[in-house]
């Protein structure tokens, strides 16, 4: 166990991971308002949408409109998720609006097949073509590995296989590899053991990012385990929005405001204005018209003056 880092980077993924999982489509106007508020919180990385096929994920049919309408500070790195080369081509029509692209595949054959209808090998080949083209356009690239800690269909996912996929992503040009606990199966002991192995396999030049879902309430415990293992980059969703298209019922990411509250109380700097973030999550709650999973949205920030 190394000491906790003094600061961390947080990528907000709610506008993609969250909005895509809502049963109803959020109005483009509301998406833009919410993303613009996120831009006022000090967040420096925001994944704003995904260029998936509108007939597959109709919730994100307005990716281009959202990307063109948002007004974010210049120091916010704007990323979009792209599932394939066609998605990248659509994203590149808005090249001046984006800084990063994120690609993804699963470490489980069954989950990958159900999610993108490809084998892992086919996905790696496709992702490599996307990364090559994205890099040639000067875009920063993240590769996210879903079900990196366990699969709802296959159960155990061999960590060596995850490391091999991560290596392939780096060899194909990814600057950053995200390890996704897509269906909330990770536990803190496993997280603390696996990140050092993956770090050893990938070397120090690659940014390793933890992406935990709070499906079983273990998201923040896994964050603490990752911090102890030297991880200083995280992805989360405001309001605890988020999930995964397969299987149904896979619920939200760790809430960004819960993550920020915990880290700041631990003395780990996030650069994020928690009250401004809570405003964003409250706006999301009002737009969706239902209570959200976030704890800090309900309780408010820790206030030592009381
Ligand atoms: Zn996710």
XYZ file of C-alpha atoms and ligand atoms in Angstrom:
307
model
C 0.000 0.000 0.000
C 1.367 3.358 -0.979
C 0.238 6.593 0.677
C -2.911 8.208 -0.625
C -2.322 10.688 -3.461
C -2.554 14.399 -2.540
C -4.838 15.163 -5.471
C -6.887 13.261 -8.044
C -8.357 13.795 -11.493
C -12.078 13.151 -11.927
C -13.851 12.680 -15.253
C -17.572 13.334 -15.063
C -19.334 10.713 -17.209
C -22.969 11.327 -16.204
C -23.961 13.075 -19.440
C -23.033 9.865 -21.271
C -23.153 6.933 -18.826
C -26.154 8.516 -17.076
C -28.277 10.031 -19.826
C -28.024 6.894 -21.979
C -29.599 4.807 -19.228
C -32.682 6.866 -18.559
C -35.875 5.173 -19.772
C -37.009 8.443 -21.335
C -34.984 10.719 -23.532
C -33.924 13.925 -21.804
C -34.587 17.044 -23.866
C -31.517 18.393 -25.629
C -32.070 21.759 -23.944
C -31.970 20.129 -20.504
C -28.833 18.113 -21.339
C -27.078 21.309 -22.378
C -28.162 23.148 -19.206
C -26.914 20.300 -17.036
C -23.560 19.990 -18.831
C -23.059 23.764 -18.701
C -23.660 23.672 -14.926
C -21.125 20.828 -14.620
C -18.710 23.158 -16.413
C -19.122 25.658 -13.560
C -18.007 23.198 -10.864
C -14.283 23.045 -11.515
C -14.547 19.646 -13.205
C -11.764 19.534 -15.792
C -12.859 16.420 -17.676
C -16.400 15.850 -18.899
C -17.614 13.063 -21.183
C -20.507 14.866 -22.800
C -22.114 12.270 -25.075
C -21.582 9.223 -27.259
C -21.763 8.828 -31.016
C -23.631 5.535 -30.894
C -26.254 4.580 -33.473
C -29.471 6.487 -32.657
C -31.560 3.367 -33.314
C -29.525 1.454 -30.704
C -29.383 4.170 -28.004
C -32.064 6.745 -28.879
C -31.344 8.630 -25.628
C -28.149 9.998 -27.231
C -29.564 10.685 -30.706
C -28.745 14.374 -30.255
C -24.999 13.923 -29.682
C -24.064 16.441 -32.367
C -26.598 19.037 -31.196
C -25.421 18.743 -27.586
C -21.782 19.032 -28.579
C -22.433 22.171 -30.616
C -24.623 23.855 -27.972
C -22.668 23.385 -24.745
C -20.551 26.245 -23.462
C -17.709 24.967 -21.308
C -14.608 26.766 -20.029
C -11.538 26.361 -22.237
C -9.708 24.322 -19.603
C -12.371 21.603 -19.582
C -11.287 18.602 -21.625
C -14.366 17.507 -23.565
C -14.592 13.833 -24.446
C -17.047 11.732 -26.405
C -17.459 7.978 -26.403
C -17.215 6.350 -29.809
C -18.224 2.709 -30.369
C -16.616 2.250 -33.794
C -15.138 3.962 -36.861
C -18.511 5.237 -38.023
C -19.018 6.872 -34.620
C -15.590 8.460 -34.821
C -16.341 9.874 -38.267
C -19.512 11.467 -36.884
C -17.554 12.864 -33.933
C -14.857 14.269 -36.236
C -17.478 16.391 -37.979
C -17.230 18.401 -34.738
C -13.469 18.142 -34.322
C -13.122 21.676 -32.970
C -15.534 20.846 -30.130
C -13.731 17.807 -28.690
C -10.421 17.132 -26.966
C -10.601 13.395 -26.275
C -12.283 10.274 -27.528
C -13.048 7.276 -25.351
C -13.353 3.788 -26.778
C -14.533 0.684 -24.972
C -14.774 -3.057 -24.976
C -15.492 -5.753 -22.405
C -13.056 -8.151 -20.798
C -15.792 -10.801 -20.956
C -16.600 -12.422 -24.320
C -20.253 -12.844 -23.382
C -20.722 -9.257 -22.181
C -18.870 -7.890 -25.206
C -21.035 -9.977 -27.549
C -24.242 -8.801 -25.863
C -23.108 -5.163 -25.726
C -21.524 -4.625 -29.146
C -22.133 -7.943 -30.975
C -18.439 -8.600 -31.535
C -15.790 -10.923 -30.135
C -13.080 -9.353 -27.985
C -10.565 -9.902 -30.803
C -12.850 -8.136 -33.286
C -13.345 -5.294 -30.819
C -9.601 -4.872 -30.272
C -9.037 -4.686 -34.039
C -11.845 -2.131 -34.446
C -10.746 -0.065 -31.462
C -7.163 -0.012 -32.792
C -8.380 1.508 -36.072
C -10.401 4.119 -34.157
C -7.433 5.017 -31.937
C -5.054 5.339 -34.883
C -7.397 7.709 -36.687
C -8.196 9.671 -33.506
C -4.514 10.137 -32.720
C -3.841 11.305 -36.258
C -6.438 14.020 -35.551
C -4.541 15.065 -32.438
C -7.125 13.732 -29.997
C -6.256 12.325 -26.603
C -7.529 8.748 -26.237
C -8.873 6.651 -23.407
C -9.727 2.967 -23.708
C -12.245 1.680 -21.164
C -12.415 -2.007 -20.285
C -15.902 -2.978 -19.097
C -16.490 -5.871 -16.667
C -12.807 -5.652 -15.646
C -13.583 -6.954 -12.137
C -16.255 -9.541 -12.886
C -18.981 -10.353 -15.383
C -22.680 -10.957 -14.689
C -22.658 -13.709 -17.328
C -19.233 -15.332 -16.921
C -18.456 -14.571 -13.286
C -14.691 -14.479 -12.755
C -12.747 -12.426 -15.290
C -9.057 -13.386 -15.342
C -6.942 -10.327 -14.409
C -4.291 -11.462 -16.924
C -6.875 -11.155 -19.697
C -7.727 -7.636 -18.519
C -4.003 -6.787 -18.525
C -3.627 -8.166 -22.072
C -6.545 -6.072 -23.303
C -5.128 -3.005 -21.543
C -1.748 -3.654 -23.185
C -3.444 -3.911 -26.588
C -5.208 -0.583 -25.976
C -1.934 1.108 -25.031
C -0.109 -0.419 -28.005
C -2.918 0.901 -30.218
C -2.390 4.426 -28.891
C -4.495 4.869 -25.754
C -3.001 7.450 -23.373
C -5.259 6.253 -20.572
C -6.923 2.961 -19.681
C -10.133 2.909 -17.663
C -11.027 -0.170 -15.656
C -14.793 -0.437 -15.432
C -16.738 -2.271 -12.770
C -19.733 -2.080 -15.066
C -22.173 -4.072 -12.964
C -20.838 -3.381 -9.462
C -19.111 -6.703 -8.763
C -15.735 -5.397 -7.533
C -14.761 -5.525 -3.863
C -12.082 -3.434 -2.116
C -9.662 -6.299 -1.529
C -9.760 -7.255 -5.202
C -9.345 -3.621 -6.284
C -6.334 -3.209 -3.981
C -4.704 -6.324 -5.425
C -5.451 -5.791 -9.108
C -4.382 -2.187 -9.740
C -0.744 -2.802 -8.730
C -0.682 -5.828 -11.063
C -2.086 -3.812 -13.928
C 0.329 -0.948 -13.180
C 3.245 -3.384 -13.273
C 2.003 -4.804 -16.584
C 1.504 -1.402 -18.228
C 4.336 0.745 -16.870
C 4.200 4.249 -15.425
C 3.572 6.239 -18.604
C -0.065 5.190 -18.940
C -2.794 6.831 -16.884
C -4.868 4.187 -15.086
C -8.414 5.221 -14.246
C -10.957 3.533 -11.987
C -14.618 3.533 -13.034
C -16.787 2.058 -10.297
C -20.506 1.500 -10.270
C -22.371 1.589 -6.992
C -24.724 -1.266 -7.876
C -24.149 -2.978 -4.529
C -23.178 0.089 -2.501
C -19.450 -0.674 -2.625
C -18.392 2.107 -4.959
C -16.685 4.406 -2.447
C -15.086 1.490 -0.590
C -13.563 0.490 -3.911
C -12.374 4.071 -4.452
C -10.521 3.998 -1.125
C -8.919 0.679 -2.054
C -7.874 2.125 -5.419
C -6.415 5.242 -3.752
C -4.378 2.992 -1.473
C -3.123 1.142 -4.552
C -1.865 4.419 -6.046
C -4.763 5.223 -8.380
C -5.306 8.975 -8.773
C -7.776 9.081 -11.658
C -11.484 8.329 -11.369
C -14.691 8.435 -13.371
C -18.067 9.095 -11.749
C -21.541 10.443 -12.492
C -23.290 13.379 -10.859
C -26.449 12.305 -9.057
C -25.274 8.661 -9.235
C -26.735 8.470 -12.713
C -25.507 5.730 -14.982
C -25.692 2.053 -15.679
C -25.121 -0.258 -18.590
C -27.460 -1.333 -21.400
C -26.739 -5.001 -20.589
C -27.808 -6.581 -18.367
C -30.919 -4.561 -17.519
C -30.828 -3.184 -13.975
C -27.116 -2.413 -13.842
C -27.291 0.809 -11.851
C -25.390 4.011 -11.406
C -21.787 5.062 -11.149
C -20.417 6.327 -7.883
C -21.994 9.780 -7.426
C -19.463 12.491 -8.239
C -20.627 14.605 -5.293
C -20.255 11.656 -2.889
C -16.771 11.044 -4.298
C -15.778 14.716 -4.033
C -17.182 15.028 -0.510
C -15.257 11.988 0.699
C -12.000 12.931 -0.995
C -12.025 16.537 0.200
C -12.776 15.390 3.771
C -9.783 13.043 3.416
C -7.603 15.991 2.426
C -7.286 14.821 -1.182
C -7.732 17.748 -3.569
C -10.249 17.431 -6.409
C -10.402 21.034 -7.619
C -14.192 20.745 -7.600
C -16.665 23.159 -5.989
C -18.976 20.777 -4.130
C -21.949 23.159 -3.672
C -21.896 23.952 -7.412
C -21.837 20.232 -8.156
C -24.791 19.651 -5.832
C -26.676 22.332 -7.779
C -26.035 20.326 -10.965
C -27.308 17.114 -9.376
C -30.367 18.890 -7.991
C -31.107 20.145 -11.504
C -30.795 16.564 -12.804
C -33.182 15.334 -10.113
C -35.687 17.994 -11.131
C -35.351 17.195 -14.844
C -35.775 13.458 -14.251
C -38.526 13.939 -11.697
C -37.337 11.206 -9.354
C -35.014 10.833 -6.359
C -31.422 10.040 -7.326
C -28.998 7.634 -5.646
C -26.590 10.336 -4.472
C -26.207 10.698 -0.697
C -24.588 14.133 -0.653
C -27.406 15.550 -2.770
C -29.725 14.702 0.137
C -27.432 15.439 3.100
C -25.496 18.403 1.721
C -21.778 18.994 2.262
C -20.165 18.264 5.623
C -20.335 21.504 7.569
C -18.007 21.632 10.581
C -19.377 24.957 11.777
C -22.689 23.426 12.842
Zn -20.081 2.956 -16.361
